[in-house]
Rosetta silent file (secondary structure, phi, psi, omega in degrees, C-alpha in Angstrom):
SEQUENCE: XXXXXXXXXXXXXXXXXXXXXXXXXXXXXXXXXXXXXXXXXXXXXXXXXXXXXXXXXXXXXXXXXXXXXXXXXXXXXXXXXXXXXXXXXXXXXXXXXXXXXXXXXXXXXXXXXXXXXXXXXXXXXXXXXXX
SCORE:     score description
SCORE:     0.000 S_00000001
   1 L     0.000   54.496 -173.267    0.187    0.419    0.570 S_00000001
   2 L   -37.452  153.187 -163.801    1.416    3.509   -0.948 S_00000001
   3 L   -98.672  151.891  169.171    2.326    5.606    1.824 S_00000001
   4 L   -51.266  134.889  141.188    0.287    9.107    1.939 S_00000001
   5 L   -51.217  125.159  149.394    1.483   12.463    0.923 S_00000001
   6 L  -117.645   60.230 -179.318    1.044   15.236    3.413 S_00000001
   7 L   -86.954  -59.285  176.091    0.006   17.550    1.155 S_00000001
   8 L   -30.082  -26.330  152.553   -2.740   15.001    1.591 S_00000001
   9 L   -76.610  -32.780 -136.636   -3.355   14.991    5.314 S_00000001
  10 H  -100.577  -39.189  170.705   -3.572   18.744    5.419 S_00000001
  11 H    -8.653  -67.351  169.600   -5.868   18.121    2.487 S_00000001
  12 H   -95.433    0.225  160.355   -8.141   16.144    4.484 S_00000001
  13 H   -82.472  -80.955 -172.564   -7.794   17.979    7.378 S_00000001
  14 H   -35.512  -83.847 -162.659   -9.528   21.318    5.662 S_00000001
  15 H    -8.028  -83.886 -167.518  -12.113   18.873    4.094 S_00000001
  16 H   -50.223  -23.630  170.160  -13.331   18.368    7.792 S_00000001
  17 H   -65.624  -39.945  167.279  -12.836   21.405    8.740 S_00000001
  18 H   -11.958  -81.889 -160.625  -14.793   22.547    6.017 S_00000001
  19 L   -85.610  -50.784  140.030  -17.947   20.328    6.278 S_00000001
  20 L   -31.589  -42.817 -166.175  -17.201   21.896   10.073 S_00000001
  21 L    60.513   27.192  164.604  -17.364   25.075    9.119 S_00000001
  22 L   -95.280  104.654  160.328  -14.036   26.216   11.460 S_00000001
  23 L   -57.209  -82.593 -149.060  -12.811   28.942    9.540 S_00000001
  24 L   -36.270  -87.810 -177.126  -10.186   28.914   11.951 S_00000001
  25 L   -42.575  -68.440 -130.653   -8.994   25.470   11.245 S_00000001
  26 L  -108.169   69.552  101.198   -8.876   25.753    7.435 S_00000001
  27 L   -83.309 -100.476 -166.420   -6.803   29.389    7.863 S_00000001
  28 L    -3.147  -36.906 -168.049   -4.311   26.807    8.924 S_00000001
  29 L   -93.247  -27.985  161.675   -4.016   25.414    5.939 S_00000001
  30 E   -33.086  162.473   47.329   -3.352   28.775    3.990 S_00000001
  31 E    34.919  109.540  171.025   -0.777   30.587    3.364 S_00000001
  32 E   -61.258  -67.647 -168.376   -0.173   34.275    4.339 S_00000001
  33 E   -88.136   39.227  170.278   -0.223   34.594    0.575 S_00000001
  34 E  -115.744 -145.947 -149.080   -2.405   32.386   -1.294 S_00000001
  35 E  -147.039  125.144 -163.427   -5.332   32.743   -3.977 S_00000001
  36 L  -127.094  132.895  160.032   -8.427   30.734   -3.189 S_00000001
  37 E   -79.629  152.689 -154.624  -11.200   30.696   -6.673 S_00000001
  38 L  -159.497 -134.441 -144.408  -14.529   31.483   -5.005 S_00000001
  39 L  -122.424  178.098 -176.591  -15.648   31.197   -9.117 S_00000001
  40 L   -53.262   88.576  163.858  -14.478   31.928  -12.466 S_00000001
  41 L   135.510   16.577 -124.177  -13.580   35.275  -12.571 S_00000001
  42 L  -142.201   52.134 -174.632  -13.804   35.651   -8.617 S_00000001
  43 E   -97.826 -157.682   86.427  -10.736   35.480   -6.619 S_00000001
  44 L    22.525  -33.370 -132.429   -9.190   35.761   -3.136 S_00000001
  45 L   -91.763  160.603 -150.570   -5.906   36.583   -2.258 S_00000001
  46 H    18.786 -129.079 -175.619   -4.307   35.740    1.009 S_00000001
  47 H   -48.004  -81.859  131.379   -5.936   35.487    4.194 S_00000001
  48 H   -73.543  -36.359  148.395   -7.932   37.518    4.828 S_00000001
  49 H   -44.703  -30.861 -174.231   -9.494   37.796    2.261 S_00000001
  50 H   -60.184  -78.098  134.177   -9.762   34.134    2.017 S_00000001
  51 H    33.731  -67.183  158.494  -11.216   34.225    5.315 S_00000001
  52 H   -63.009  -32.134 -151.176  -14.278   36.552    4.091 S_00000001
  53 H   -80.643  -72.523  161.217  -15.042   34.722    1.002 S_00000001
  54 H     6.194  -83.099 -165.475  -15.252   31.201    3.449 S_00000001
  55 H   -74.212  -15.433  158.793  -17.304   32.546    5.378 S_00000001
  56 H   -47.182  -86.225  175.258  -19.761   33.955    2.042 S_00000001
  57 H    -9.391  -40.469 -172.709  -19.554   30.400    0.631 S_00000001
  58 H   -79.825  -22.905 -166.213  -20.929   28.840    4.272 S_00000001
  59 L   -73.125  -83.811 -153.912  -23.667   31.724    3.953 S_00000001
  60 L   -49.404    9.258  164.321  -24.737   30.932    0.386 S_00000001
  61 L  -111.243   32.990  176.055  -24.508   26.932    0.819 S_00000001
  62 L    32.438   59.681  129.012  -27.745   27.783    4.487 S_00000001
  63 L    84.024   44.627 -149.826  -24.675   25.958    6.403 S_00000001
  64 L  -152.438  -39.062 -157.437  -24.550   23.050    4.974 S_00000001
  65 L   -68.801  138.418  164.382  -21.755   22.275    2.303 S_00000001
  66 L   -99.394  162.143 -133.668  -20.015   19.085    2.028 S_00000001
  67 L  -160.324   64.770 -138.547  -16.520   18.892    0.731 S_00000001
  68 E  -133.714   98.112  177.943  -15.005   15.661   -0.299 S_00000001
  69 L   -87.051  107.785  178.086  -11.904   14.620   -2.649 S_00000001
  70 L   -39.310  -54.809  153.758  -13.210   11.361   -4.432 S_00000001
  71 L  -161.660  172.427 -177.545   -9.165   11.095   -5.761 S_00000001
  72 E  -169.888  155.011  172.086   -6.303   12.987   -6.280 S_00000001
  73 E  -122.514  114.067  148.311   -2.133   12.960   -7.740 S_00000001
  74 L   -66.442 -120.739  -42.322    0.407   14.723   -6.125 S_00000001
  75 L   -34.306  151.015 -121.622    3.063   15.720   -7.573 S_00000001
  76 L  -156.996  124.555  175.247    5.995   16.466   -5.798 S_00000001
  77 L  -100.871  -38.900 -103.768    8.680   19.116   -6.749 S_00000001
  78 L    98.595 -110.927  167.155   10.813   19.776   -3.526 S_00000001
  79 L  -114.973   55.496 -170.874    8.728   22.533   -2.038 S_00000001
  80 E   179.778  120.885 -163.051    6.056   22.432   -4.359 S_00000001
  81 L  -133.969  121.587  173.940    4.037   20.090   -4.855 S_00000001
  82 L   -82.811  118.784  169.963    0.946   20.137   -7.439 S_00000001
  83 E   -91.930  143.496  174.327   -2.165   18.239   -6.787 S_00000001
  84 E  -125.538  150.731  159.839   -5.459   17.806   -9.479 S_00000001
  85 E  -162.566 -161.840 -160.661   -8.344   15.626   -8.018 S_00000001
  86 L  -114.777   11.879  171.201  -12.091   14.708   -8.547 S_00000001
  87 L   -26.303  157.568 -171.108  -13.970   16.610   -5.654 S_00000001
  88 E  -145.655  139.483 -158.351  -17.211   16.727   -4.863 S_00000001
  89 L   -72.874   36.107 -161.517  -18.978   19.293   -4.267 S_00000001
  90 L  -158.933  162.668 -158.133  -22.369   19.256   -2.059 S_00000001
  91 L  -103.569  149.101  176.782  -25.709   20.735   -0.016 S_00000001
  92 L   -58.585  101.050  171.583  -28.333   20.471    1.665 S_00000001
  93 L   112.962    7.445  163.942  -31.080   20.532   -1.028 S_00000001
  94 L  -155.652  175.488 -132.370  -28.777   20.258   -4.585 S_00000001
  95 L   -77.652 -154.416  160.755  -27.653   17.468   -6.346 S_00000001
  96 L  -118.331  169.374 -161.122  -23.860   16.897   -5.361 S_00000001
  97 L  -116.711  101.104  169.998  -21.911   18.350   -7.733 S_00000001
  98 E   -61.738  126.999  173.626  -17.694   16.379   -8.908 S_00000001
  99 L  -125.663  158.718 -166.909  -15.040   19.512   -9.995 S_00000001
 100 L   -96.728   41.070 -114.033  -11.538   18.318  -11.768 S_00000001
 101 L  -103.173  161.262  170.540   -9.719   20.608   -9.219 S_00000001
 102 E  -123.566  150.439  140.795   -6.023   22.159   -8.902 S_00000001
 103 E  -104.734  130.789  167.237   -3.755   22.449   -5.508 S_00000001
 104 L  -138.363  127.900  170.151   -0.649   24.149   -5.397 S_00000001
 105 E  -117.201  139.649  166.118    0.793   23.915   -1.447 S_00000001
 106 E   -94.956  179.068  158.046    4.760   25.095   -0.986 S_00000001
 107 E  -150.588  140.596 -164.230    6.760   23.833    2.379 S_00000001
 108 L   -96.359  175.227  171.306    7.980   26.389    4.473 S_00000001
 109 L   -62.713  -17.947  159.381   11.214   26.022    6.330 S_00000001
 110 L   -79.340  -77.809   71.889    9.366   24.567    9.103 S_00000001
 111 L  -114.344   69.023  170.371    8.746   21.350    6.216 S_00000001
 112 L   -93.604   99.474   67.881    4.608   22.557    7.228 S_00000001
 113 E    45.675  123.646  159.092    2.382   22.120    3.604 S_00000001
 114 E  -176.058  129.147 -119.122    0.429   24.778    3.295 S_00000001
 115 E  -102.029  166.426 -175.957   -1.818   24.972    0.315 S_00000001
 116 E  -143.960    7.974 -175.801   -1.157   28.744   -1.417 S_00000001
 117 E  -148.485   79.703  151.389   -3.357   28.639   -5.019 S_00000001
 118 L   -40.070  131.000   64.669   -7.259   26.708   -4.317 S_00000001
 119 L   -43.472   34.691 -177.201   -8.810   25.967   -7.128 S_00000001
 120 L    -5.588  -43.803 -129.189  -11.554   23.760   -7.449 S_00000001
 121 L  -100.654   11.013 -122.383  -12.959   25.111  -10.606 S_00000001
 122 L   -18.852  -82.680  174.102   -9.731   23.535  -12.321 S_00000001
 123 L   -67.695  -42.210 -166.762  -10.373   23.924  -15.942 S_00000001
 124 H   -43.365  -32.374 -175.539  -13.838   25.136  -15.871 S_00000001
 125 H   -36.346  -46.804 -125.353  -11.590   29.364  -15.871 S_00000001
 126 H   -97.704    9.616  165.589  -10.705   28.877  -19.395 S_00000001
 127 L   -62.163  128.650 -173.617  -15.010   28.021  -20.527 S_00000001
 128 L    82.000   30.815 -106.775  -15.495   30.860  -22.581 S_00000001
 129 L  -139.829   65.842 -167.629  -12.080   31.701  -22.418 S_00000001
 130 L   -55.334  145.077  143.989  -10.702   32.564  -26.924 S_00000001
 131 L   -60.014    0.000    0.000   -7.186   31.419  -27.303 S_00000001
């Protein structure tokens, strides 16, 4: 059996905190300069904006948001990790939505992995964009 990458543990902790609506615990998973894709065309930059966005997201989903990683692959290159994941988003009164998410993590000098880019929309950001 393959050993879990430390980033997978951070993601699992973040998902658990989101599901419990423990914003403080979720924030522990983000780097100070992180970017959260709130929705295509709207980004929260830095922990202050991310905290506000997470509170608004919880309100939008009537405090019933549930997040689950169905599968993920971690590509690790030293102190940077790219995660591609199949993420399921659900809430009371809505059909579950599966997204092909992309996350980027950095390992700090203390060895701790923190999320720097949280993009649960993945390539959906490109929809409607013409090259």
